[in-house]
CSV table of C-alpha atoms in Angstrom, one decimal:
chain,number,residue,atom,x,y,z
F,1,LYS,CA,-16.6,66.0,44.2
F,2,LYS,CA,-19.5,65.0,42.0
F,3,LYS,CA,-17.3,65.1,38.9
F,4,SER,CA,-14.7,62.9,40.7
F,5,GLU,CA,-17.4,60.4,41.6
F,6,LYS,CA,-18.7,60.4,38.0
F,7,ARG,CA,-15.2,59.9,36.7
F,8,ILE,CA,-14.7,56.9,39.0
F,9,ILE,CA,-18.0,55.4,38.0
F,10,ASP,CA,-17.1,55.8,34.3
F,11,GLN,CA,-13.7,54.1,34.8
F,12,GLU,CA,-15.4,51.2,36.6
F,13,ARG,CA,-17.9,50.8,33.7
F,14,ARG,CA,-15.1,50.9,31.1
F,15,ALA,CA,-13.2,48.3,33.1
F,16,ALA,CA,-16.2,46.1,33.4
F,17,ALA,CA,-16.8,46.4,29.6
F,18,ARG,CA,-13.2,45.5,28.8
F,19,PHE,CA,-13.5,42.4,31.1
F,20,VAL,CA,-16.6,41.3,29.3
F,21,VAL,CA,-15.0,41.7,25.9
F,22,LEU,CA,-11.8,39.9,27.0
F,23,ARG,CA,-13.9,37.1,28.5
F,24,TRP,CA,-15.8,36.5,25.3
F,25,ALA,CA,-12.7,36.8,23.2
F,26,ALA,CA,-11.1,34.0,25.3
F,27,VAL,CA,-14.2,31.9,24.9
F,28,ALA,CA,-14.1,32.4,21.1
F,29,GLY,CA,-10.4,31.6,21.0
F,30,ILE,CA,-11.0,28.3,22.9
F,31,LEU,CA,-13.8,27.4,20.5
F,32,LEU,CA,-11.5,28.0,17.6
F,33,ILE,CA,-8.7,25.9,19.1
F,34,LEU,CA,-11.1,23.0,19.8
F,35,THR,CA,-12.5,23.2,16.3
F,36,ALA,CA,-9.0,23.1,14.8
F,37,ARG,CA,-8.0,20.3,17.1
F,38,ARG,CA,-11.1,18.3,16.1
F,39,SER,CA,-10.3,18.8,12.4
F,40,LEU,CA,-6.7,17.7,12.9
F,41,TRP,CA,-7.7,14.8,15.2
F,42,THR,CA,-10.2,13.4,12.7
F,43,ARG,CA,-7.5,13.4,10.1
F,44,TRP,CA,-5.2,11.6,12.5
F,45,VAL,CA,-7.5,8.8,13.6
F,46,GLY,CA,-9.4,8.3,10.3
F,47,ALA,CA,-12.8,9.6,11.4
F,48,GLY,CA,-13.4,11.9,8.6
F,49,TYR,CA,-12.3,13.7,5.5
F,50,LEU,CA,-16.1,14.4,5.5
F,51,ARG,CA,-15.9,16.9,2.7
F,52,GLU,CA,-13.1,15.3,0.7
F,53,GLN,CA,-13.3,13.0,-2.3
F,54,PRO,CA,-10.8,10.8,-4.1
F,55,ARG,CA,-9.4,12.2,-7.3
F,56,ARG,CA,-7.0,9.5,-8.4
F,57,LEU,CA,-6.6,5.8,-7.5
F,58,VAL,CA,-3.7,4.3,-9.4
F,59,LEU,CA,-1.6,1.3,-8.8
F,60,ILE,CA,1.8,1.1,-10.4
F,61,ASN,CA,3.9,-2.1,-10.3
F,62,LYS,CA,7.3,-1.2,-9.0
F,63,GLU,CA,9.1,-4.4,-10.1
F,64,GLU,CA,11.5,-2.4,-12.2
F,65,LYS,CA,11.6,0.7,-10.0
F,66,ARG,CA,13.1,-0.5,-6.8
F,67,ALA,CA,15.1,2.1,-5.0
F,68,GLU,CA,18.1,1.5,-2.8
F,69,LYS,CA,17.1,1.9,0.8
F,70,PRO,CA,19.3,1.9,3.9
F,71,THR,CA,19.2,-1.1,6.2
F,72,CYS,CA,16.5,-0.6,8.8
F,73,ALA,CA,16.9,-1.0,12.5
F,74,ILE,CA,16.2,-4.4,13.8
F,75,ARG,CA,13.8,-3.2,16.4
F,76,ILE,CA,11.2,-0.8,15.0
F,77,ALA,CA,8.1,0.9,16.1
F,78,PHE,CA,5.6,-1.3,14.4
F,79,CYS,CA,7.2,-4.7,14.7
F,80,SER,CA,8.6,-6.8,17.4
F,81,VAL,CA,11.8,-8.7,17.2
F,82,PHE,CA,11.9,-11.9,19.3
F,83,HIS,CA,15.3,-12.8,20.8
F,84,LYS,CA,16.5,-16.2,21.9
F,85,ARG,CA,16.8,-16.3,25.7
F,86,ASN,CA,16.3,-18.6,28.6
F,87,ARG,CA,12.9,-19.4,29.8
F,88,MET,CA,11.8,-16.6,32.1
F,89,GLN,CA,10.0,-16.5,35.3
F,90,ASP,CA,6.4,-15.6,35.5
F,91,PRO,CA,6.2,-12.1,37.1
F,92,SER,CA,2.9,-13.1,38.9
F,93,SER,CA,4.1,-16.4,40.4
F,94,ASP,CA,7.2,-18.5,41.3
F,95,SER,CA,6.8,-21.0,38.6
F,96,ASP,CA,8.9,-21.0,35.5
F,97,SER,CA,5.9,-20.7,33.2
F,98,MET,CA,2.4,-20.7,34.5
F,99,PHE,CA,0.7,-21.1,31.1
F,100,GLU,CA,1.6,-22.4,27.7
F,101,LEU,CA,1.2,-19.8,25.0
F,102,ALA,CA,-1.5,-21.8,23.2
F,103,SER,CA,-3.7,-22.1,26.2
F,104,ALA,CA,-3.3,-18.4,27.1
F,105,LEU,CA,-4.2,-16.9,23.7
F,106,PRO,CA,-5.3,-14.2,23.0
F,107,VAL,CA,-2.5,-12.3,24.8
F,108,LEU,CA,-1.1,-8.8,24.8
F,109,VAL,CA,2.6,-8.7,24.2
F,110,HIS,CA,4.6,-5.9,25.9
F,111,ASP,CA,7.9,-5.3,24.3
F,112,LEU,CA,10.3,-2.7,25.8
F,113,GLY,CA,12.8,-3.2,23.1
F,114,THR,CA,15.7,-4.1,25.4
F,115,GLN,CA,18.0,-7.1,25.6
F,116,GLN,CA,17.0,-7.8,29.2
F,117,ASP,CA,15.4,-11.1,30.1
F,118,ASN,CA,12.2,-9.4,31.1
F,119,SER,CA,12.0,-7.2,27.9
F,120,GLN,CA,8.9,-9.1,26.7
F,121,THR,CA,5.9,-10.0,28.9
F,122,GLN,CA,2.6,-11.4,27.8
F,123,TYR,CA,-0.8,-10.8,29.4
F,124,SER,CA,-3.6,-13.4,29.0
F,125,ILE,CA,-6.9,-11.6,29.1
F,126,SER,CA,-8.8,-14.8,29.9
F,127,LYS,CA,-6.6,-15.8,32.8
F,128,GLN,CA,-5.8,-12.2,33.8
F,129,ALA,CA,-2.3,-13.1,34.5
F,130,LEU,CA,1.2,-12.1,33.3
F,131,PHE,CA,3.7,-14.6,32.1
F,132,CYS,CA,6.7,-14.9,29.8
F,133,HIS,CA,7.1,-17.4,27.0
F,134,THR,CA,10.2,-17.9,24.8
F,135,ILE,CA,9.4,-18.1,21.1
F,136,ASN,CA,12.5,-19.6,19.7
F,137,GLU,CA,10.9,-20.0,16.3
F,138,LEU,CA,10.9,-16.2,15.8
F,139,ARG,CA,14.3,-15.3,17.1
F,140,ASP,CA,16.2,-12.9,14.9
F,141,CYS,CA,13.0,-12.1,13.0
F,142,ARG,CA,11.0,-9.0,12.4
F,143,CYS,CA,7.4,-9.8,13.1
F,144,PHE,CA,4.2,-8.2,12.0
F,145,GLU,CA,0.9,-9.3,13.6
F,146,THR,CA,-2.2,-9.6,11.4
F,147,PRO,CA,-6.0,-9.5,12.2
F,148,GLN,CA,-6.3,-13.1,11.1
F,149,GLY,CA,-3.9,-14.2,13.9
F,150,TRP,CA,-1.0,-15.3,11.7
F,151,VAL,CA,2.3,-13.5,12.2
F,152,LEU,CA,4.4,-12.5,9.2
F,153,ALA,CA,8.1,-13.2,10.1
F,154,ILE,CA,11.1,-11.8,8.1
F,155,ASN,CA,14.5,-13.2,9.0
F,156,ARG,CA,16.8,-10.1,9.3
F,157,ASN,CA,19.8,-11.9,7.9
F,158,SER,CA,18.5,-14.0,5.0
F,159,LEU,CA,15.3,-12.0,4.3
F,160,LYS,CA,13.4,-15.2,4.1
F,161,THR,CA,9.7,-14.8,5.1
F,162,PHE,CA,7.0,-17.1,6.5
F,163,LEU,CA,3.7,-17.0,8.2
F,164,TRP,CA,3.7,-18.3,11.8
F,165,ARG,CA,0.6,-19.5,13.7
F,166,PRO,CA,0.8,-18.8,17.5
F,167,GLN,CA,-1.1,-21.8,18.9
F,168,ASP,CA,1.0,-24.5,17.3
F,169,SER,CA,4.0,-22.8,15.6
F,170,LYS,CA,2.8,-24.0,12.2
F,171,ARG,CA,4.6,-22.3,9.3
F,172,ILE,CA,3.6,-21.4,5.8
F,173,GLN,CA,6.7,-20.7,3.7
F,174,LEU,CA,6.8,-17.5,1.6
F,175,PRO,CA,9.5,-16.3,-0.8
F,176,PRO,CA,12.3,-14.0,0.5
F,177,VAL,CA,11.9,-10.3,0.1
F,178,GLU,CA,14.5,-8.5,-2.1
F,179,GLU,CA,15.2,-5.9,0.6
F,180,ASP,CA,14.2,-5.2,4.1
F,181,LEU,CA,10.8,-3.6,4.7
F,182,PRO,CA,10.5,0.0,5.9
F,183,ASN,CA,10.4,1.0,9.5
F,184,HIS,CA,6.6,1.4,9.8
F,185,CYS,CA,4.4,-1.2,8.2
F,186,LYS,CA,1.0,-2.8,8.5
F,187,CYS,CA,0.3,-6.4,7.5
F,188,VAL,CA,-3.0,-8.0,6.6
F,189,LEU,CA,-4.1,-11.2,4.8
F,190,SER,CA,-6.7,-11.0,2.1
F,191,ASP,CA,-8.4,-14.2,3.3
F,192,LYS,CA,-7.7,-17.4,5.2
F,193,PRO,CA,-4.4,-18.9,4.1
F,194,THR,CA,-6.2,-22.0,3.0
F,195,ALA,CA,-8.5,-20.0,0.7
F,196,PRO,CA,-7.7,-19.9,-3.0
F,197,CYS,CA,-5.7,-16.9,-4.1
F,198,CYS,CA,-5.1,-15.7,-0.5
F,199,SER,CA,-2.4,-12.9,-0.5
F,200,VAL,CA,-0.2,-11.4,2.1
F,201,LEU,CA,-0.2,-7.5,2.0
F,202,VAL,CA,2.2,-5.2,3.6
F,203,PHE,CA,1.5,-1.5,3.6
F,204,ASP,CA,4.2,1.2,4.1
F,205,LEU,CA,2.8,3.7,6.6
F,206,ASP,CA,5.3,6.4,5.6
F,207,ASP,CA,5.0,6.1,1.9
F,208,THR,CA,2.4,5.1,-0.7
F,209,GLN,CA,4.0,1.7,-1.3
F,210,MET,CA,2.8,-1.8,-0.7
F,211,TRP,CA,4.1,-5.4,-1.1
F,212,VAL,CA,1.9,-8.3,-2.2
F,213,CYS,CA,2.7,-12.0,-2.2
F,214,GLN,CA,0.1,-14.7,-3.1
F,215,ILE,CA,0.6,-17.8,-1.0
F,216,GLY,CA,2.3,-20.3,-3.2
F,217,ALA,CA,3.9,-17.6,-5.4
F,218,SER,CA,7.7,-17.5,-6.1
F,219,LYS,CA,8.2,-13.8,-5.3
F,220,TRP,CA,6.9,-10.7,-3.7
F,221,ASP,CA,5.5,-7.9,-5.9
F,222,SER,CA,6.0,-4.3,-5.1
F,223,PHE,CA,3.4,-1.6,-6.0
F,224,SER,CA,3.1,2.1,-5.4
F,225,TYR,CA,-0.4,3.7,-5.4
F,226,ASN,CA,-1.5,7.3,-6.0
F,227,LEU,CA,-4.4,8.1,-3.8
F,228,THR,CA,-5.1,11.9,-4.0
F,229,MET,CA,-7.8,13.6,-2.1
F,230,SER,CA,-9.5,16.9,-2.7
F,231,ASP,CA,-10.3,18.9,0.4
F,232,ALA,CA,-13.0,21.5,0.9
F,233,HIS,CA,-10.8,24.2,-0.7
F,234,ASP,CA,-10.2,22.0,-3.8
F,235,ASN,CA,-6.6,21.4,-2.7
F,236,ASP,CA,-5.0,18.1,-3.7
F,237,ARG,CA,-3.4,16.0,-0.9
F,238,GLU,CA,-1.8,12.6,-1.0
F,239,THR,CA,-3.2,10.1,1.5
F,240,HIS,CA,-2.4,6.5,2.5
F,241,ILE,CA,-4.5,3.3,2.6
F,242,ALA,CA,-3.5,2.1,6.0
F,243,LYS,CA,-2.1,5.1,7.9
F,244,CYS,CA,-4.5,6.4,10.5
F,245,HIS,CA,-7.2,4.2,9.0
F,246,GLY,CA,-8.8,0.9,9.8
F,247,VAL,CA,-8.2,-1.9,7.3
F,248,ALA,CA,-10.0,-5.3,7.1
F,249,ALA,CA,-10.3,-8.1,4.6
F,250,VAL,CA,-13.7,-9.7,3.9
F,251,GLY,CA,-14.2,-12.4,1.3
F,252,GLY,CA,-10.8,-11.8,-0.5
F,253,LYS,CA,-11.3,-8.0,-0.7
F,254,VAL,CA,-9.5,-5.5,1.5
F,255,TYR,CA,-11.6,-2.6,2.7
F,256,TYR,CA,-10.3,0.7,4.2
F,257,GLU,CA,-11.7,4.0,5.3
F,258,LEU,CA,-11.5,6.6,2.6
F,259,THR,CA,-13.9,9.6,2.9
F,260,GLY,CA,-17.1,10.6,4.6
F,261,TYR,CA,-19.2,9.1,1.9
F,262,GLU,CA,-17.0,6.4,0.3
F,263,LEU,CA,-15.3,3.2,1.5
F,264,GLY,CA,-12.2,2.1,-0.3
F,265,VAL,CA,-11.9,-1.4,-1.6
F,266,MET,CA,-8.9,-3.3,-3.0
F,267,GLU,CA,-9.5,-6.5,-5.1
F,268,LEU,CA,-6.8,-9.0,-5.9
F,269,ASP,CA,-7.2,-11.0,-9.1
F,270,PRO,CA,-4.3,-11.7,-8.5
F,271,ALA,CA,-2.9,-8.2,-9.1
F,272,PRO,CA,-4.4,-5.5,-6.8
F,273,SER,CA,-6.8,-2.9,-8.2
F,274,LEU,CA,-8.4,0.0,-6.2
F,275,GLY,CA,-12.0,1.0,-6.2
F,276,THR,CA,-14.7,2.6,-4.0
F,277,ILE,CA,-18.1,1.9,-2.6
F,278,ASN,CA,-20.5,4.8,-2.1
F,279,VAL,CA,-21.6,4.7,1.5
F,280,ASP,CA,-22.1,7.5,4.0
F,281,MET,CA,-19.8,7.5,7.0
F,282,VAL,CA,-21.5,7.4,10.4
F,283,ASP,CA,-22.2,10.7,12.2
F,284,TRP,CA,-19.5,12.1,14.4
F,285,PRO,CA,-20.9,14.0,17.4
F,286,ARG,CA,-19.5,17.6,17.6
F,287,SER,CA,-19.6,17.2,21.4
F,288,MET,CA,-16.9,14.5,21.2
F,289,PRO,CA,-14.0,16.0,19.2
F,290,MET,CA,-11.6,13.1,19.8
F,291,GLY,CA,-12.0,9.5,18.9
F,292,SER,CA,-10.6,6.5,17.0
F,293,THR,CA,-12.0,4.1,14.4
F,294,TYR,CA,-11.4,0.4,13.7
F,295,LEU,CA,-12.6,-1.9,10.9
F,296,ILE,CA,-13.0,-5.5,11.8
F,297,GLU,CA,-13.9,-8.7,9.9
F,298,SER,CA,-15.8,-11.2,11.9
F,299,CYS,CA,-17.5,-14.3,10.6
F,300,GLY,CA,-17.5,-12.9,7.1
F,301,GLU,CA,-19.0,-9.6,8.1
F,302,LEU,CA,-17.5,-6.1,8.2
F,303,PHE,CA,-17.8,-4.1,11.4
F,304,LEU,CA,-16.9,-0.5,12.3
F,305,ILE,CA,-16.0,0.4,15.9
F,306,ILE,CA,-15.7,4.0,17.1
F,307,ILE,CA,-14.2,4.9,20.4
F,308,PHE,CA,-15.1,8.4,21.6
F,309,PHE,CA,-13.0,10.0,24.3
F,310,ASP,CA,-14.1,12.4,27.0
F,311,GLY,CA,-13.3,15.8,25.3
F,312,ASP,CA,-9.6,16.2,25.0
F,313,ASN,CA,-8.9,13.5,27.6
F,314,VAL,CA,-7.7,10.4,25.7
F,315,HIS,CA,-7.4,8.5,29.0
F,316,LYS,CA,-11.1,8.3,29.5
F,317,ILE,CA,-13.7,6.8,27.2
F,318,ALA,CA,-17.0,8.7,26.9
F,319,GLU,CA,-18.8,6.3,24.5
F,320,PHE,CA,-18.3,3.6,22.0
F,321,THR,CA,-20.5,2.5,19.1
F,322,VAL,CA,-20.6,-0.6,16.9
F,323,TYR,CA,-21.8,-0.6,13.3
F,324,LYS,CA,-22.2,-3.4,10.8
F,325,MET,CA,-22.0,-3.0,7.0
F,326,ASP,CA,-24.9,-4.1,4.9
F,327,PHE,CA,-23.3,-4.6,1.5
F,328,SER,CA,-26.7,-5.0,-0.2
F,329,LYS,CA,-27.6,-1.3,0.4
F,330,PRO,CA,-24.7,-0.5,1.1
F,331,GLY,CA,-24.8,1.2,4.5
F,332,TRP,CA,-23.6,1.2,8.1
F,333,TYR,CA,-26.2,0.1,10.6
F,334,ARG,CA,-25.7,0.4,14.4
F,335,VAL,CA,-25.9,-2.8,16.3
F,336,ASN,CA,-26.0,-3.5,20.1
F,337,SER,CA,-24.4,-6.9,20.0
F,338,ILE,CA,-21.5,-8.5,18.2
F,339,GLY,CA,-22.5,-12.1,19.2
F,340,ASP,CA,-22.0,-14.3,22.2
F,341,ASP,CA,-19.5,-16.4,20.3
F,342,ARG,CA,-16.9,-13.7,19.8
F,343,VAL,CA,-14.9,-10.8,21.2
F,344,PHE,CA,-13.3,-7.9,19.5
F,345,LEU,CA,-9.6,-6.9,20.1
F,346,LEU,CA,-8.7,-3.3,19.5
F,347,GLY,CA,-5.3,-1.6,19.6
F,348,GLY,CA,-2.7,-0.2,17.3
F,349,ASP,CA,0.4,2.0,17.2
F,350,ARG,CA,1.0,5.5,18.3
F,351,ILE,CA,-1.2,8.4,17.0
F,352,GLY,CA,-0.7,9.0,13.3
F,353,LEU,CA,0.4,5.5,12.4
F,354,SER,CA,-2.1,2.7,12.5
F,355,ASN,CA,-5.2,1.1,14.1
F,356,PHE,CA,-5.6,-2.6,14.7
F,357,GLY,CA,-8.8,-4.5,15.0
F,358,ALA,CA,-9.5,-8.3,15.1
F,359,SER,CA,-12.2,-10.8,16.0
F,360,CYS,CA,-11.5,-13.7,18.3
F,361,PRO,CA,-13.8,-16.7,19.1
F,362,ALA,CA,-15.2,-16.9,22.6
F,363,ALA,CA,-15.6,-20.4,24.0
F,364,PRO,CA,-15.5,-22.2,27.4
F,365,GLU,CA,-12.1,-23.6,26.6
F,366,ASN,CA,-10.4,-20.2,26.2
F,367,GLY,CA,-12.3,-18.6,29.1
F,368,LEU,CA,-13.5,-15.6,27.2
F,369,CYS,CA,-16.9,-14.0,27.7
F,370,GLY,CA,-18.5,-13.2,24.4
F,371,ASN,CA,-20.1,-10.0,23.2
F,372,THR,CA,-17.2,-8.1,24.7
F,373,ILE,CA,-14.7,-5.5,23.3
F,374,TYR,CA,-11.2,-5.4,24.6
F,375,PHE,CA,-9.6,-2.0,23.8
F,376,LEU,CA,-5.9,-1.4,24.5
F,377,ASN,CA,-5.6,2.3,24.6
F,378,HIS,CA,-2.7,2.8,22.3
F,379,LEU,CA,-3.2,6.6,22.3
F,380,ALA,CA,-2.2,6.9,25.9
F,381,ILE,CA,1.1,5.0,25.5
F,382,THR,CA,2.4,5.9,29.0
F,383,GLU,CA,-0.4,4.0,30.7
F,384,ASN,CA,-1.6,1.3,28.3
F,385,PHE,CA,-5.1,1.0,29.9
F,386,LEU,CA,-7.0,-2.1,28.8
F,387,HIS,CA,-10.8,-1.2,28.6
F,388,VAL,CA,-13.1,-4.2,28.8
F,389,MET,CA,-16.5,-3.2,27.5
F,390,ASP,CA,-19.4,-5.7,27.9
F,391,LEU,CA,-22.1,-4.9,25.3
F,392,GLU,CA,-24.8,-7.1,27.0
F,393,LYS,CA,-24.4,-5.5,30.4
F,394,GLY,CA,-23.4,-2.1,29.2
F,395,THR,CA,-20.5,-2.0,31.6
F,396,GLU,CA,-16.8,-1.0,31.3
F,397,GLU,CA,-13.9,-2.3,33.3
F,398,VAL,CA,-10.5,-0.7,33.2
F,399,GLN,CA,-7.4,-2.9,33.7
F,400,ARG,CA,-3.8,-1.9,33.8
F,401,PRO,CA,-1.8,-5.2,33.4
F,402,PHE,CA,1.5,-3.5,32.6
F,403,ARG,CA,1.4,-0.8,35.3
F,404,ASP,CA,4.8,-1.9,36.6
F,405,LYS,CA,6.3,-1.4,33.1
F,406,GLY,CA,5.6,2.3,32.8
F,407,PHE,CA,7.7,5.4,32.9
F,408,ASP,CA,7.0,5.9,36.6
F,409,ASN,CA,9.2,2.9,37.4
F,410,ASP,CA,12.3,4.0,35.5
F,411,TYR,CA,11.6,1.7,32.6
F,412,ARG,CA,12.5,2.9,29.2
F,413,GLU,CA,9.8,4.0,26.8
F,414,PRO,CA,8.5,1.0,24.8
F,415,LEU,CA,9.0,1.0,21.0
F,416,ARG,CA,5.3,0.6,20.6
F,417,PRO,CA,2.2,-0.1,22.8
F,418,PRO,CA,1.5,-3.7,23.6
F,419,PHE,CA,0.1,-5.6,20.6
F,420,TRP,CA,-2.2,-8.6,20.2
F,421,LEU,CA,-1.4,-12.2,19.5
F,422,LEU,CA,-4.5,-14.3,18.9
F,423,PRO,CA,-5.4,-17.8,17.8
F,424,THR,CA,-6.2,-18.5,14.2
F,425,GLU,CA,-9.0,-20.7,12.8
F,426,LEU,CA,-7.6,-24.2,12.2
């Protein structure tokens, strides 16, 4: 009997020991998964490459190396095509159009990519109201928003291009492109269109190719760039300027996130050339493995915004930080205010494509409260939460203006998250 009791006790001890071993093995496995996910996520959203460095930065003019490409679909993930249709009814009222577009800017445009009359809806953040507005000037055009507010429009039939200003429909004519642009692109202006030598830049998000057209020029120039990174294991890897990274233009130069200790810079004089600025990237807390970064030009200054999510939950913001670049050092310095005369608008495309950041004036006439960040959570595409973060009060408000346009109401998946249209400086 004593031997039997001892055998039972030994079995219980071995079972307890196995349980402890399995429990710690599970914990170690979870930690390894989180570490791997953090590494992958920082690569996706442009937070890191903390131990990588650029090997080669080369620009090649592709004027004589144009390859034949198939015609792209009219509606694509990173551009919106405006169709001519009758004036639509305001979803939030019985009037035909509650607000004119100019008075409602800035707005979020929700495009479901359908031919239905309600396929596009705008949301005015100042009036907190939905409305629909027909933009006949942009029918049959592929349109790319820019942080400067101007919209690059490409006629899908003639391939003619022009810049369009939302508040008054003013146009700046540009030469036609020789072939349609790829499916996934990002557009930015190097300066204000009225500035000398201002150029329009379009980055291919799937390839290391870009198109540049100086305002007033007679043609678009095509370039390919070779930007190779070396990781911690000394393995070479090709990377992109605009994919996953924030891009902003300050004083005629285009800046983009590159490594943990370098900021990429492109100068146009008038041909583009690539370079770097030695500057340490801000610290990324290990307790917050997921986040997204945005570069913004505002009043001639360069800002970096980081949105940290609550662990793996991209639907909830845990913290956000704002940094300003001091080019005299150079270095990033954390700030608690962006100014009472402006707001920041953040958004972008799906994970792995692009981030969008812009600055917009805040004034009594447009009803915006300054020192505020509006973040359209493009990482949670099924919900499209709009986070309103007041830097002065330290508060966060969550709005869901397009809640009736989601999957739970039998609507088709949008081609892209809602995107920003904002006024330009006159």
